[in-house]
Short mmCIF file of C-alpha atoms in Angstrom, two decimals:
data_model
loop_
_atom_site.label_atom_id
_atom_site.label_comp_id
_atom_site.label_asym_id
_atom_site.label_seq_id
_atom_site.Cartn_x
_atom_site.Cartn_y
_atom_site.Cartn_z
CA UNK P 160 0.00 0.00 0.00
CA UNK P 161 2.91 2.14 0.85
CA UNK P 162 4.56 2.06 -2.77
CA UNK P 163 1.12 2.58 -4.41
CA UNK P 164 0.59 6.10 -2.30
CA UNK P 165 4.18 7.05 -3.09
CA UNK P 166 3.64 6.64 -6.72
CA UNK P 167 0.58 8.44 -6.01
CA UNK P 168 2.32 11.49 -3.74
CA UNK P 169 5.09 11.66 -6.72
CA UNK P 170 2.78 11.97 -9.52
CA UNK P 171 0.99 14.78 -8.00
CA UNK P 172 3.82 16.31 -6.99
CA UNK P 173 4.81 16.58 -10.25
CA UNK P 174 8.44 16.48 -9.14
CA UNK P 175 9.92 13.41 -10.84
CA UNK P 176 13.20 14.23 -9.68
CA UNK P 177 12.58 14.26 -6.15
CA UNK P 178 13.95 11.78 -3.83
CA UNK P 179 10.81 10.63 -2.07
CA UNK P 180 11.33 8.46 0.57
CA UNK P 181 8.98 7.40 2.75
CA UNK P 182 9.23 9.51 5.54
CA UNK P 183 10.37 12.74 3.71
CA UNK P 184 8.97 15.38 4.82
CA UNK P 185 6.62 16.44 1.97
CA UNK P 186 5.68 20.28 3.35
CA UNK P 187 9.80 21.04 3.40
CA UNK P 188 9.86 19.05 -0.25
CA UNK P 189 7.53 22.19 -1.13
CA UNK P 190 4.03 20.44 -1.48
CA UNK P 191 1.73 22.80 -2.43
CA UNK P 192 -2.09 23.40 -1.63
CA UNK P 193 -3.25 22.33 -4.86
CA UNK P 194 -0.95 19.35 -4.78
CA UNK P 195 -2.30 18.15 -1.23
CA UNK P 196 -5.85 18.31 -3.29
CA UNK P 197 -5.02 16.24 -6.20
CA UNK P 198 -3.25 13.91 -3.36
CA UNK P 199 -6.20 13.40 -1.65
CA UNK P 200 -8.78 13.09 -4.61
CA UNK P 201 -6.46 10.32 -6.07
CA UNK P 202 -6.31 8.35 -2.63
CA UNK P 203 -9.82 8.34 -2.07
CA UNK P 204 -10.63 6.94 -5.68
CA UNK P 205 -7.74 4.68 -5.58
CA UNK P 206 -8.97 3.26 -2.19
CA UNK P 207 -12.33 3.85 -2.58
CA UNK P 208 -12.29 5.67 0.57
CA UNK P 209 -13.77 8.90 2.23
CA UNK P 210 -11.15 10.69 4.32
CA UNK P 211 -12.91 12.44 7.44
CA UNK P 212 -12.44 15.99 8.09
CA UNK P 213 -10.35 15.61 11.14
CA UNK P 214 -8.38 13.25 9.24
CA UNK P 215 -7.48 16.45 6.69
CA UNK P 216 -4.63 17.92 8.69
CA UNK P 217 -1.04 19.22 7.69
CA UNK P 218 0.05 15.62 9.56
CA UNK P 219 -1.44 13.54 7.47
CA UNK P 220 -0.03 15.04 4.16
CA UNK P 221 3.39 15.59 5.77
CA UNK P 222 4.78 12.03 4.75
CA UNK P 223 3.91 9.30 2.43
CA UNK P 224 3.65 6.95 6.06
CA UNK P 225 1.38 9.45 7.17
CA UNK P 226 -1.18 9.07 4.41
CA UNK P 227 -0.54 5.41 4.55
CA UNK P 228 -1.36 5.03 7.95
CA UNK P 229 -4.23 7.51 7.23
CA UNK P 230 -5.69 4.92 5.11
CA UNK P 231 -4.72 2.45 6.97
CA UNK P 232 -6.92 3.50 10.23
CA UNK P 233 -9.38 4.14 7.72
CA UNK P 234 -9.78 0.73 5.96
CA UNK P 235 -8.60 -1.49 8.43
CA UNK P 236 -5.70 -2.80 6.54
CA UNK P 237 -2.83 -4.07 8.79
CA UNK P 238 -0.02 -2.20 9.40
CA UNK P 239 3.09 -4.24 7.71
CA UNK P 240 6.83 -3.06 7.23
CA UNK P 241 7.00 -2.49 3.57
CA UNK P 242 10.00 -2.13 1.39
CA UNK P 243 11.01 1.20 0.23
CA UNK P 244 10.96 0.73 -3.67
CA UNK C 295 14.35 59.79 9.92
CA UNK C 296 11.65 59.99 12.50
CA UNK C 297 11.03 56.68 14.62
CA UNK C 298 8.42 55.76 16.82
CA UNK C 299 11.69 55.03 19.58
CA UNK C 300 11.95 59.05 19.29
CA UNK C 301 8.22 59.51 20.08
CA UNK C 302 6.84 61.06 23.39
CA UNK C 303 6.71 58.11 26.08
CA UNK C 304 3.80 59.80 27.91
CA UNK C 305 0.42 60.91 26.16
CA UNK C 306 -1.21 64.32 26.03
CA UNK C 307 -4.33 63.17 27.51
CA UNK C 308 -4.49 60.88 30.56
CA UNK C 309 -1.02 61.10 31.89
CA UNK C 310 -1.27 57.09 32.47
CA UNK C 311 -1.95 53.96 31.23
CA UNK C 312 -5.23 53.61 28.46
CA UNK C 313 -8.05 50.96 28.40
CA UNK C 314 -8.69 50.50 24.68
CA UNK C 315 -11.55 52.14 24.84
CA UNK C 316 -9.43 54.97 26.12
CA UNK C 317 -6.52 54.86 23.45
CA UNK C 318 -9.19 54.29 20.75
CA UNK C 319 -10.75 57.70 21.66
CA UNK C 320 -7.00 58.98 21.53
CA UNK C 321 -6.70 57.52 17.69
CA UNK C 322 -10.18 59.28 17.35
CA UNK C 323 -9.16 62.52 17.98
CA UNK C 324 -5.89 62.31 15.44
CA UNK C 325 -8.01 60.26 12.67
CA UNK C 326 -8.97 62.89 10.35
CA UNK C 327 -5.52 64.67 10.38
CA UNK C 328 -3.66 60.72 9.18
CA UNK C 329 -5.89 60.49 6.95
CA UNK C 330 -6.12 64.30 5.31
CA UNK C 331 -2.15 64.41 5.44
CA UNK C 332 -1.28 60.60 4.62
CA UNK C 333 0.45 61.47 7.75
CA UNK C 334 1.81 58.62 10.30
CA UNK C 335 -0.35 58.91 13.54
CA UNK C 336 2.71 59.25 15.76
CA UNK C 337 0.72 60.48 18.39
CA UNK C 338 -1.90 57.20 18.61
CA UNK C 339 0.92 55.02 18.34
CA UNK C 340 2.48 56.32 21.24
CA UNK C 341 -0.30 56.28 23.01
CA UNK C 342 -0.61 52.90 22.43
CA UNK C 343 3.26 52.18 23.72
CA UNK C 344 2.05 54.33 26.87
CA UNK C 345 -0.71 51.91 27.04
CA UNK C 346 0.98 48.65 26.64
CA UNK C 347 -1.20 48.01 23.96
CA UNK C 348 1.46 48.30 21.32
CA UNK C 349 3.15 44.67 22.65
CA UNK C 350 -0.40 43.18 23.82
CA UNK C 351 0.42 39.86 21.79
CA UNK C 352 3.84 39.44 23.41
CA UNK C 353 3.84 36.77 26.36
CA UNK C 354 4.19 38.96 29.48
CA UNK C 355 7.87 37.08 29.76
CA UNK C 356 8.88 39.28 26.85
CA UNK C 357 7.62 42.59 28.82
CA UNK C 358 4.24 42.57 26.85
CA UNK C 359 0.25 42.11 28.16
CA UNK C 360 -0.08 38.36 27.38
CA UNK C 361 -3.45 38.42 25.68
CA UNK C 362 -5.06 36.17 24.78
CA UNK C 363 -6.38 35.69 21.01
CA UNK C 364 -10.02 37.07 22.42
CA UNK C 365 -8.59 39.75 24.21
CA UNK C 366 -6.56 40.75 20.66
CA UNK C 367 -9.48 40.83 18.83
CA UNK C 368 -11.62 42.68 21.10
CA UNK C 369 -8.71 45.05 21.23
CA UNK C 370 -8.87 45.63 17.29
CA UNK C 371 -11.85 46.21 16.80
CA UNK C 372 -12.38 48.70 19.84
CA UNK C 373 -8.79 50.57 17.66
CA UNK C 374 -10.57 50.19 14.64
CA UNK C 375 -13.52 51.94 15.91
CA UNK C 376 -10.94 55.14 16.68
CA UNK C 377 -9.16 55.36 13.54
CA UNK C 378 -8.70 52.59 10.64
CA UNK C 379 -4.64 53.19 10.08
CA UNK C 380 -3.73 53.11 12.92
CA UNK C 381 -5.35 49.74 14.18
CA UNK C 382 -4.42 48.36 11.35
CA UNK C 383 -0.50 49.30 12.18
CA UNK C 384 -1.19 47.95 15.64
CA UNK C 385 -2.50 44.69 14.01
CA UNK C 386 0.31 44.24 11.50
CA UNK C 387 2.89 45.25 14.23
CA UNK C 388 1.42 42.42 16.94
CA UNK C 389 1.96 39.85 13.70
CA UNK C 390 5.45 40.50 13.63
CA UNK C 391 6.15 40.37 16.93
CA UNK C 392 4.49 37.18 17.19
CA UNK C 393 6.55 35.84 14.79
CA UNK C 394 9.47 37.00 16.44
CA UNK C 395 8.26 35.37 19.94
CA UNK C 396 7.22 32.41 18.51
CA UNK C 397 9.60 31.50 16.40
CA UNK C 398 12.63 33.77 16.55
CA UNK C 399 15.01 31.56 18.27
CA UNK C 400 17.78 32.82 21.27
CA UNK C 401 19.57 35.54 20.01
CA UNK C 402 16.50 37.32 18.27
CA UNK C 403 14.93 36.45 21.34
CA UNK C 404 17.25 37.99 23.75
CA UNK C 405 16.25 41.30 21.08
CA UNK C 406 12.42 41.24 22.45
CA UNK C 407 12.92 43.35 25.59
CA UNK C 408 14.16 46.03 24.10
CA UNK C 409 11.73 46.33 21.24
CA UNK C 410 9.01 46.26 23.64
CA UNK C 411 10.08 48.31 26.07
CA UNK C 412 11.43 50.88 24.01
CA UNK C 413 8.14 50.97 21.76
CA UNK C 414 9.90 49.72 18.60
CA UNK C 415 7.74 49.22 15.59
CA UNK C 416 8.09 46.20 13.66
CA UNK C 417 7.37 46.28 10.05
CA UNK C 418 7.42 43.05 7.38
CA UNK C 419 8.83 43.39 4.43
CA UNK C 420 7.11 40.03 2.29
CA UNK C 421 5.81 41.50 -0.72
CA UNK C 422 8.40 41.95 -3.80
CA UNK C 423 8.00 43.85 -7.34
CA UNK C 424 8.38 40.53 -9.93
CA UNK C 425 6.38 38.28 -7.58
CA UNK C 426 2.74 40.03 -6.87
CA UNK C 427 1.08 39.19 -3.94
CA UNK C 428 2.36 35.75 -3.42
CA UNK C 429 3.74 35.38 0.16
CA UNK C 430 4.94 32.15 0.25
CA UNK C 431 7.36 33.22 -2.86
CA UNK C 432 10.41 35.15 -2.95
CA UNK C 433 13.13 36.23 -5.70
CA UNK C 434 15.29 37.86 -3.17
CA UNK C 435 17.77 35.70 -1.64
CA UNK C 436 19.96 35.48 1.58
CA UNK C 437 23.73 36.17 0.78
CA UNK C 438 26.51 34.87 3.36
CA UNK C 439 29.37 37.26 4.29
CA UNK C 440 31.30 35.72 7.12
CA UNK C 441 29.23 35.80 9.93
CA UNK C 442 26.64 38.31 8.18
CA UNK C 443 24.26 38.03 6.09
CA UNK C 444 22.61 40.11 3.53
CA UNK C 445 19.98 40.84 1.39
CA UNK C 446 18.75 43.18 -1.40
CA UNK C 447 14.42 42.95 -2.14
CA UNK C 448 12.38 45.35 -4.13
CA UNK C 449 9.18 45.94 -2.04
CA UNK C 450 6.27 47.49 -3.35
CA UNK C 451 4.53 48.20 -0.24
CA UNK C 452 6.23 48.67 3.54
CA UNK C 453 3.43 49.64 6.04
CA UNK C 454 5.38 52.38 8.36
CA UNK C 455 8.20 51.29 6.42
CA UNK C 456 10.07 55.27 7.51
CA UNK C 457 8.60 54.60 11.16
CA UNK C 458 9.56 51.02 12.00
CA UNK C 459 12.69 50.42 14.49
CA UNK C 460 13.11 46.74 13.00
CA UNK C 461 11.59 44.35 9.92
CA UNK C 462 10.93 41.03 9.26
CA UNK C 463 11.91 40.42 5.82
CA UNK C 464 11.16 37.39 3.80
CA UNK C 465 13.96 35.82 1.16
CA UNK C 466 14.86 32.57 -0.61
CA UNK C 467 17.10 30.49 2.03
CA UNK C 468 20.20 30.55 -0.44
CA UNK C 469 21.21 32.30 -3.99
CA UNK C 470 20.25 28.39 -5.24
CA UNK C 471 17.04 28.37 -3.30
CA UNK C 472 13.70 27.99 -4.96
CA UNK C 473 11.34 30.71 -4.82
CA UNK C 474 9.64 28.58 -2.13
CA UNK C 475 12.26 27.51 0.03
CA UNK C 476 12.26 31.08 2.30
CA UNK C 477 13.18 31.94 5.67
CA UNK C 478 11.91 35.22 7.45
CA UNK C 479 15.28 37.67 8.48
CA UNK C 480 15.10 39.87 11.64
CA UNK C 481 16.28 43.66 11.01
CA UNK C 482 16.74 46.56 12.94
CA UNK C 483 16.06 50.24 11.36
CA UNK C 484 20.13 51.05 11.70
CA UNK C 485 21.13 47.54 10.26
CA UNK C 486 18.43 48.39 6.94
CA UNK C 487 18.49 50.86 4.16
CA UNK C 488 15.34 52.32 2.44
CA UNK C 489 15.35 53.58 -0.63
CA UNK C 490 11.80 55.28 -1.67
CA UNK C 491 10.89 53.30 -4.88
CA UNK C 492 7.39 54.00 -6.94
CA UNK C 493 4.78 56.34 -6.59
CA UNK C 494 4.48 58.44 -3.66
CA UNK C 495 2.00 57.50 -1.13
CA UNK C 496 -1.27 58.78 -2.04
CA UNK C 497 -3.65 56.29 -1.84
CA UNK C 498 -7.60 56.44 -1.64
CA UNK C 499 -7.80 54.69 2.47
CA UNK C 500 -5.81 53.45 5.25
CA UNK C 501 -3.31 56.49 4.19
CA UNK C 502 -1.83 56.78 8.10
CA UNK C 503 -0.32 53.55 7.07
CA UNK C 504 2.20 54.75 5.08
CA UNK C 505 2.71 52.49 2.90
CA UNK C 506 5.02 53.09 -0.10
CA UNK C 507 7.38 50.83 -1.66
CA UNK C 508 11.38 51.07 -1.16
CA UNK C 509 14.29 49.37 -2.24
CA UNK C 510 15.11 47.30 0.82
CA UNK C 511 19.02 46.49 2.07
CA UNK C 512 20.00 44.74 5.30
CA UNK C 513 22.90 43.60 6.62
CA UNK C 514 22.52 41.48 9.74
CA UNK C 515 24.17 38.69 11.87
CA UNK C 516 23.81 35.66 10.65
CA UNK C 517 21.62 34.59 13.44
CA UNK C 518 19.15 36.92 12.72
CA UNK C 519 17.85 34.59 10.40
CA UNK C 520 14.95 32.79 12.03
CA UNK C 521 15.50 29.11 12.52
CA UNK C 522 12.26 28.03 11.43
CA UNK C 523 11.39 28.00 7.66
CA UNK C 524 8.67 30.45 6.58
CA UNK C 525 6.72 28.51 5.86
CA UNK C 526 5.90 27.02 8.52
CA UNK C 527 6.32 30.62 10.25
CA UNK C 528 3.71 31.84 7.76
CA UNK C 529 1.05 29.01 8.69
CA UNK C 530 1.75 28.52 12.23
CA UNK C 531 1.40 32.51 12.81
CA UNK C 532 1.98 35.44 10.56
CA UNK C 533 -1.38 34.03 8.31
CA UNK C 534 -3.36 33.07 10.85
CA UNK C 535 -2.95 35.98 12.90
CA UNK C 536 -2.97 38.61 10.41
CA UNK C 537 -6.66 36.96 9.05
CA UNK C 538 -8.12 37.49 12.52
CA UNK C 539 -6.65 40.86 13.62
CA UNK C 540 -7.14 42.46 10.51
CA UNK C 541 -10.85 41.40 10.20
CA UNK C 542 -11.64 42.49 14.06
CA UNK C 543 -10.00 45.85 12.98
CA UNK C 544 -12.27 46.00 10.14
CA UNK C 545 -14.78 45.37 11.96
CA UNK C 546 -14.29 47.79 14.17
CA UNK C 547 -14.38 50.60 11.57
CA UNK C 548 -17.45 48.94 10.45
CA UNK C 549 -19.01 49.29 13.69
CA UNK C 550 -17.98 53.17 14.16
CA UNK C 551 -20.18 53.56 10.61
CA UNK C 552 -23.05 51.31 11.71
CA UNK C 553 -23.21 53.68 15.31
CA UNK C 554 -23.11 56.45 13.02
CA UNK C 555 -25.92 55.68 11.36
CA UNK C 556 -27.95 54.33 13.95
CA UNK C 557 -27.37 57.99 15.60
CA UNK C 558 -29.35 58.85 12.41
CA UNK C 559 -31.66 56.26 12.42
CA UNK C 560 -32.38 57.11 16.21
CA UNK C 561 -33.10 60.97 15.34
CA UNK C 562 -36.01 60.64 12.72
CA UNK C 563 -37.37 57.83 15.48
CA UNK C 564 -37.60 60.83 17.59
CA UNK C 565 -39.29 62.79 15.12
CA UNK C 566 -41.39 59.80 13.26
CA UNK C 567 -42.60 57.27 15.55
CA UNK C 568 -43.24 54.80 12.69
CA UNK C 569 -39.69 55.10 10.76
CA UNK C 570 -38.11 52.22 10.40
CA UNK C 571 -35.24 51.21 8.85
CA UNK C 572 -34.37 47.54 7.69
CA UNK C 573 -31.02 48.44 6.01
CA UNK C 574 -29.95 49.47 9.29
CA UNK C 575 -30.96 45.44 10.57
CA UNK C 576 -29.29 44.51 7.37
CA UNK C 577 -26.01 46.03 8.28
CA UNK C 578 -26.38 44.94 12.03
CA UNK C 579 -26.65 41.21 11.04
CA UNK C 580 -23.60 41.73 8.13
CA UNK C 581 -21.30 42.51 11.53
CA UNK C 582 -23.02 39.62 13.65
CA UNK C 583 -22.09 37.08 11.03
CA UNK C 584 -18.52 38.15 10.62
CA UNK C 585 -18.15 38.29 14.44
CA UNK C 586 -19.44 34.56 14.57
CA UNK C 587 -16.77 33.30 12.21
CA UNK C 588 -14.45 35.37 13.70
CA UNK C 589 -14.70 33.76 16.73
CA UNK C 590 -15.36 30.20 15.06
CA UNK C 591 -11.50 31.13 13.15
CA UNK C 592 -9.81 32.12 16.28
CA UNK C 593 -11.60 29.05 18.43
CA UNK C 594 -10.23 26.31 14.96
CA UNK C 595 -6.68 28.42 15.45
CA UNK C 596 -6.60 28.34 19.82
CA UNK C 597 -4.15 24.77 19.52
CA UNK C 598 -1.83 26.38 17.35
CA UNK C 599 -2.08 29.87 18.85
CA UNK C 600 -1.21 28.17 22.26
CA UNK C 601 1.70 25.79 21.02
CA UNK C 602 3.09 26.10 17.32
CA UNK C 603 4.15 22.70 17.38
CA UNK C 604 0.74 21.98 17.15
CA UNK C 605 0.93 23.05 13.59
CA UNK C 606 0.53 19.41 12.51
CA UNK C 607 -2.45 18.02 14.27
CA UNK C 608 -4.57 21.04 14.21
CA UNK C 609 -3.41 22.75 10.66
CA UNK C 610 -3.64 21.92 7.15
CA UNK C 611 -6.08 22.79 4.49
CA UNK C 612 -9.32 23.18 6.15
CA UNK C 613 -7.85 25.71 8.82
CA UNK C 614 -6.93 27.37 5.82
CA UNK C 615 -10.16 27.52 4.17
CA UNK C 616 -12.01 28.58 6.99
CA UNK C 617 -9.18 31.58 7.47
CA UNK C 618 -9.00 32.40 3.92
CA UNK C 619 -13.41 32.48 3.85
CA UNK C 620 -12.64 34.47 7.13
CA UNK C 621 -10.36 36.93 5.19
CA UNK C 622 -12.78 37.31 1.99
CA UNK C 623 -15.86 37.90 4.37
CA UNK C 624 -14.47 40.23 6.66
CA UNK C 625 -13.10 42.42 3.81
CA UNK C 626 -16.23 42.45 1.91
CA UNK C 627 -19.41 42.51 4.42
CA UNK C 628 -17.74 45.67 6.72
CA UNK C 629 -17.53 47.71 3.30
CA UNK C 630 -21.76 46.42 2.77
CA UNK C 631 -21.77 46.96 6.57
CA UNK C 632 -20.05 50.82 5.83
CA UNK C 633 -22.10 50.98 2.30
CA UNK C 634 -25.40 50.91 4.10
CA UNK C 635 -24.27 53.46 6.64
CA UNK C 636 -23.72 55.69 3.56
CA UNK C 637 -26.76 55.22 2.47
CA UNK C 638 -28.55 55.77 5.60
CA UNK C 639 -26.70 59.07 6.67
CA UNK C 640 -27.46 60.05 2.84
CA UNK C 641 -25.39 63.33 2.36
CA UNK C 642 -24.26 64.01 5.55
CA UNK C 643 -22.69 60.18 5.22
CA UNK C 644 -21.07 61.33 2.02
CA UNK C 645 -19.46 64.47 3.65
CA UNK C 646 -15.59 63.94 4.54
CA UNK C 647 -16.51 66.26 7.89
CA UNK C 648 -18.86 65.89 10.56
CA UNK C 649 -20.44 63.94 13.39
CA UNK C 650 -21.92 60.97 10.55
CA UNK C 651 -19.19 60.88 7.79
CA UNK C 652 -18.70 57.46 6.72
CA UNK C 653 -16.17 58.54 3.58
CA UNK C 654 -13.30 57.81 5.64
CA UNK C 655 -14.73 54.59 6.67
CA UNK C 656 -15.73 53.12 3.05
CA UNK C 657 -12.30 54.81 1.37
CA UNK C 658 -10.39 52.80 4.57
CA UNK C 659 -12.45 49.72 4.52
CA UNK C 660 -12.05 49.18 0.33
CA UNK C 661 -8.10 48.32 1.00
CA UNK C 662 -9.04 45.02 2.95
CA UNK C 663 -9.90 43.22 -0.15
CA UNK C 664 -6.64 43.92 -1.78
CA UNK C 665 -4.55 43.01 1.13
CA UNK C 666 -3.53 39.51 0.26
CA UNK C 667 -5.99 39.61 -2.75
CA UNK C 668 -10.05 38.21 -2.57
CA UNK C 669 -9.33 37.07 -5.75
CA UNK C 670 -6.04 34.76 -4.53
CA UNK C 671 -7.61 33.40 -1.28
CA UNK C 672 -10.84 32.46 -3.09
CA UNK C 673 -8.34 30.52 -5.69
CA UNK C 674 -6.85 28.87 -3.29
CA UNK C 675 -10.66 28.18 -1.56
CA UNK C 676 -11.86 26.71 -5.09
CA UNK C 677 -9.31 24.02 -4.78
CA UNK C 678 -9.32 23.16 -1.38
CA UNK C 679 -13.00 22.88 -1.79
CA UNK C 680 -12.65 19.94 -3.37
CA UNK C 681 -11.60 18.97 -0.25
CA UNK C 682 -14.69 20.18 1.75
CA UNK C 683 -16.47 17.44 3.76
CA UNK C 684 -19.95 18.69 4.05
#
């Protein structure tokens, strides 16, 4: 799940360059407002998920974990130690 | 240069110490002249410092009153009852110093005394010719030399830019920095040159501000560089801050233009029993329903206002769209609130003298859309709407 929002975080980002790990801090990598929209709109299709408005803080768009765990508390999905691709 | 450091320490009307409601009748008195002359109001301002009023966001640690967000807001709008500019200087001066408080680190820190105690205006210096409006972008950039640092940015606009005693000034991080990556830089009037650039300052409101543009140089110690990035500064405090300060002091002039009228309203009631006025209700509810999400703004912002680090868990892009609606509210329903007024008062509203002019008030009151642009913020709202859970 973690790979799948980092592809997700990168291509909204629009920063292909960027060495996005996945606890880089996304608001220092320059995130923007409009970014942290398209971020969200393409999680909650992908995972066919509605993220509550408490859940739409600056902490949960400040790392790729962080939106994985987001969606994680949201769907239930164990939390497992992925492999950074 | 005159500075508000060389002003009188003691004001010409109480001897002592002001409630707002005081000082505000103090700002009263030297409205007009500001705003006929484009003048500074040196002599609110001071009586501001005489009050304590000038440092009333600064912890009482620091020398300053401590208040809290509630007491701040009831303070600006009770100043921007008395006179528009210079509540408006109070409010952008609290901003800076609660950046500098908040996020300054030790040695701009161990600086805080003596601006408070001495009365020292802080100015920022964020916007830059080349950029527009856009505060979270800079072109100018921080230059290392040895232990200093320094910095060249074209500014369009410096509120009481001649009569600050320090600035906060925005740059890029580095020469190599993007326009993003900026950090805010603490500088004192006698480490700073300003060079009058653009028009002279003429404008058609909030003309005690004096706010003309200037070619901006500082050299500093390197450690005047706040250790925080700005952005983080920007969200944490300077944005949130300025939102609700500068809509209670636009409310406040909006209230001194709805009592007007109601003093008008009040007189043909005396004469006609039966006249009744509903764009006087109108204008009463406009200020009701800016209060409410003034207080709803400051109530979403308490966390962060009472710890920054709390940035994370209670910021983020719906604190944002309820300050940015805030922002566009406030800046459009006290001009409706000032609008009606007009038309209520009829000539005597339109008159630039007398006991129920409300020209100052509309001309003073048009500038808050501009500030940080409607137009921008309600960009910005039309994507994070998307957002929106409703």
């Amino acid at each position: 799940m973690q790979d799948l929002v980092k592809e997700i975080v990168r291509g909204c980002m629009d920063s292909s360059s960027l060495d996005l790990q996945p606890d880089t801090d996304l608001w220092s990598a320059g995130i923007t407002s409009m970014q942290v929209v398209r971020v969200m709109i393409a999680i909650e299709e992908e995972f066919e998920i509605e993220l509550p408005e408490e859940a739409l803080t600056r902490e949960t768009f400040s790392s790729v974990q962080a939106i994985t765990q987001a969606v994680r508390d949201l769907t239930g999905a164990p939390c497992v130690t992925e492999t950074a691709a | 240069m005159p500075g508000v450091r060389d002003l009188p320490s003691t004001s010409t009307r109480n001897g002592g110490a002001h409630s707002p409601r005081e000082a505000s009748a103090i700002l009263a008195e030297n409205a007009v002249r500001a705003d006929r002359q484009a003048s500074f109001p040196a002599e609110s301002v001071a009586a501001l410092h005489h009050a304590g009023l000038l440092n009333a966001a600064c912890p009482t640690d620091y020398h300053g009153l401590g208040c809290t967000l509630e007491d701040l807001i009831q303070i600006g709008i009770e100043l921007g009852r008395g006179c528009g500019s210079t509540a408006m200087i109070w409010a952008m001066h609290q901003v800076q110093v609660a950046c500098l408080v908040r996020h300054g680190g030790g040695k701009v820190l161990d600086l805080l005394p003596s601006i408070v105690t001495g009365g020292t205006l802080v100015a920022s210096v964020t916007s830059e010719r080349g950029i527009g409006g856009s505060l979270r972008t800079s072109s100018a950039a921080v230059v290392p030399d040895g232990d200093m640092v320094r910095l060249e940015k074209r500014a369009p606009t410096v509120s009481y830019g001649q009569q600050a005693g320090a600035f906060l000034i925005t740059a890029r991080r580095t020469a190599d920095a993007p326009a993003t990556d900026q950090v805010a830089v603490y500088a004192e009037a006698d480490q700073t040159s300003l060079t009058p650039a653009g028009p002279e300052w003429n404008p058609m409101g909030m003309r005690g501000t004096c706010s003309p543009g200037f070619d901006v140089v500082a050299t500093v110690p390197a450690t005047h560089v706040l250790p925080v990035g700005f952005g983080e500064i920007a969200e944490a405090t300077m944005v949130p801050l300025s939102h609700l300060l500068w809509t209670a002091c636009w409310m406040g002039i909006a209230t001194d233009a709805f009592r007007r009228a109601q003093s008008v309203v009040r007189q043909r009631t005396r004469s006609d029993g039966n006249h009744v006025e509903p764009r006087l209700a109108a204008a009463g509810a406009a200020l009701a329903q800016t209060r409410a999400l003034l207080t709803e703004a400051a109530r979403r912002y308490q966390p962060i206002w009472t710890d920054p680090a709390a940035l994370g868990a209670h910021g983020g892009p719906t604190l944002t769209l309820l300050l940015n609606d805030l922002k566009v509210l406030g800046s459009t329903s006290t001009v409706d609130v000032a609008r009606s007024a007009l038309e209520i008062c009829g000539m005597a509203g339109y008159s630039e003298d007398g006991p129920v002019s409300v020209a100052r008030h509309l001309r003073d009151l048009y500038s808050a859309r501009l500030m940080i642009g409607n137009e921008r913020l309600l960009s910005t709202n039309a994507r994070l709407s998307l957002m929106k859970k409703v």
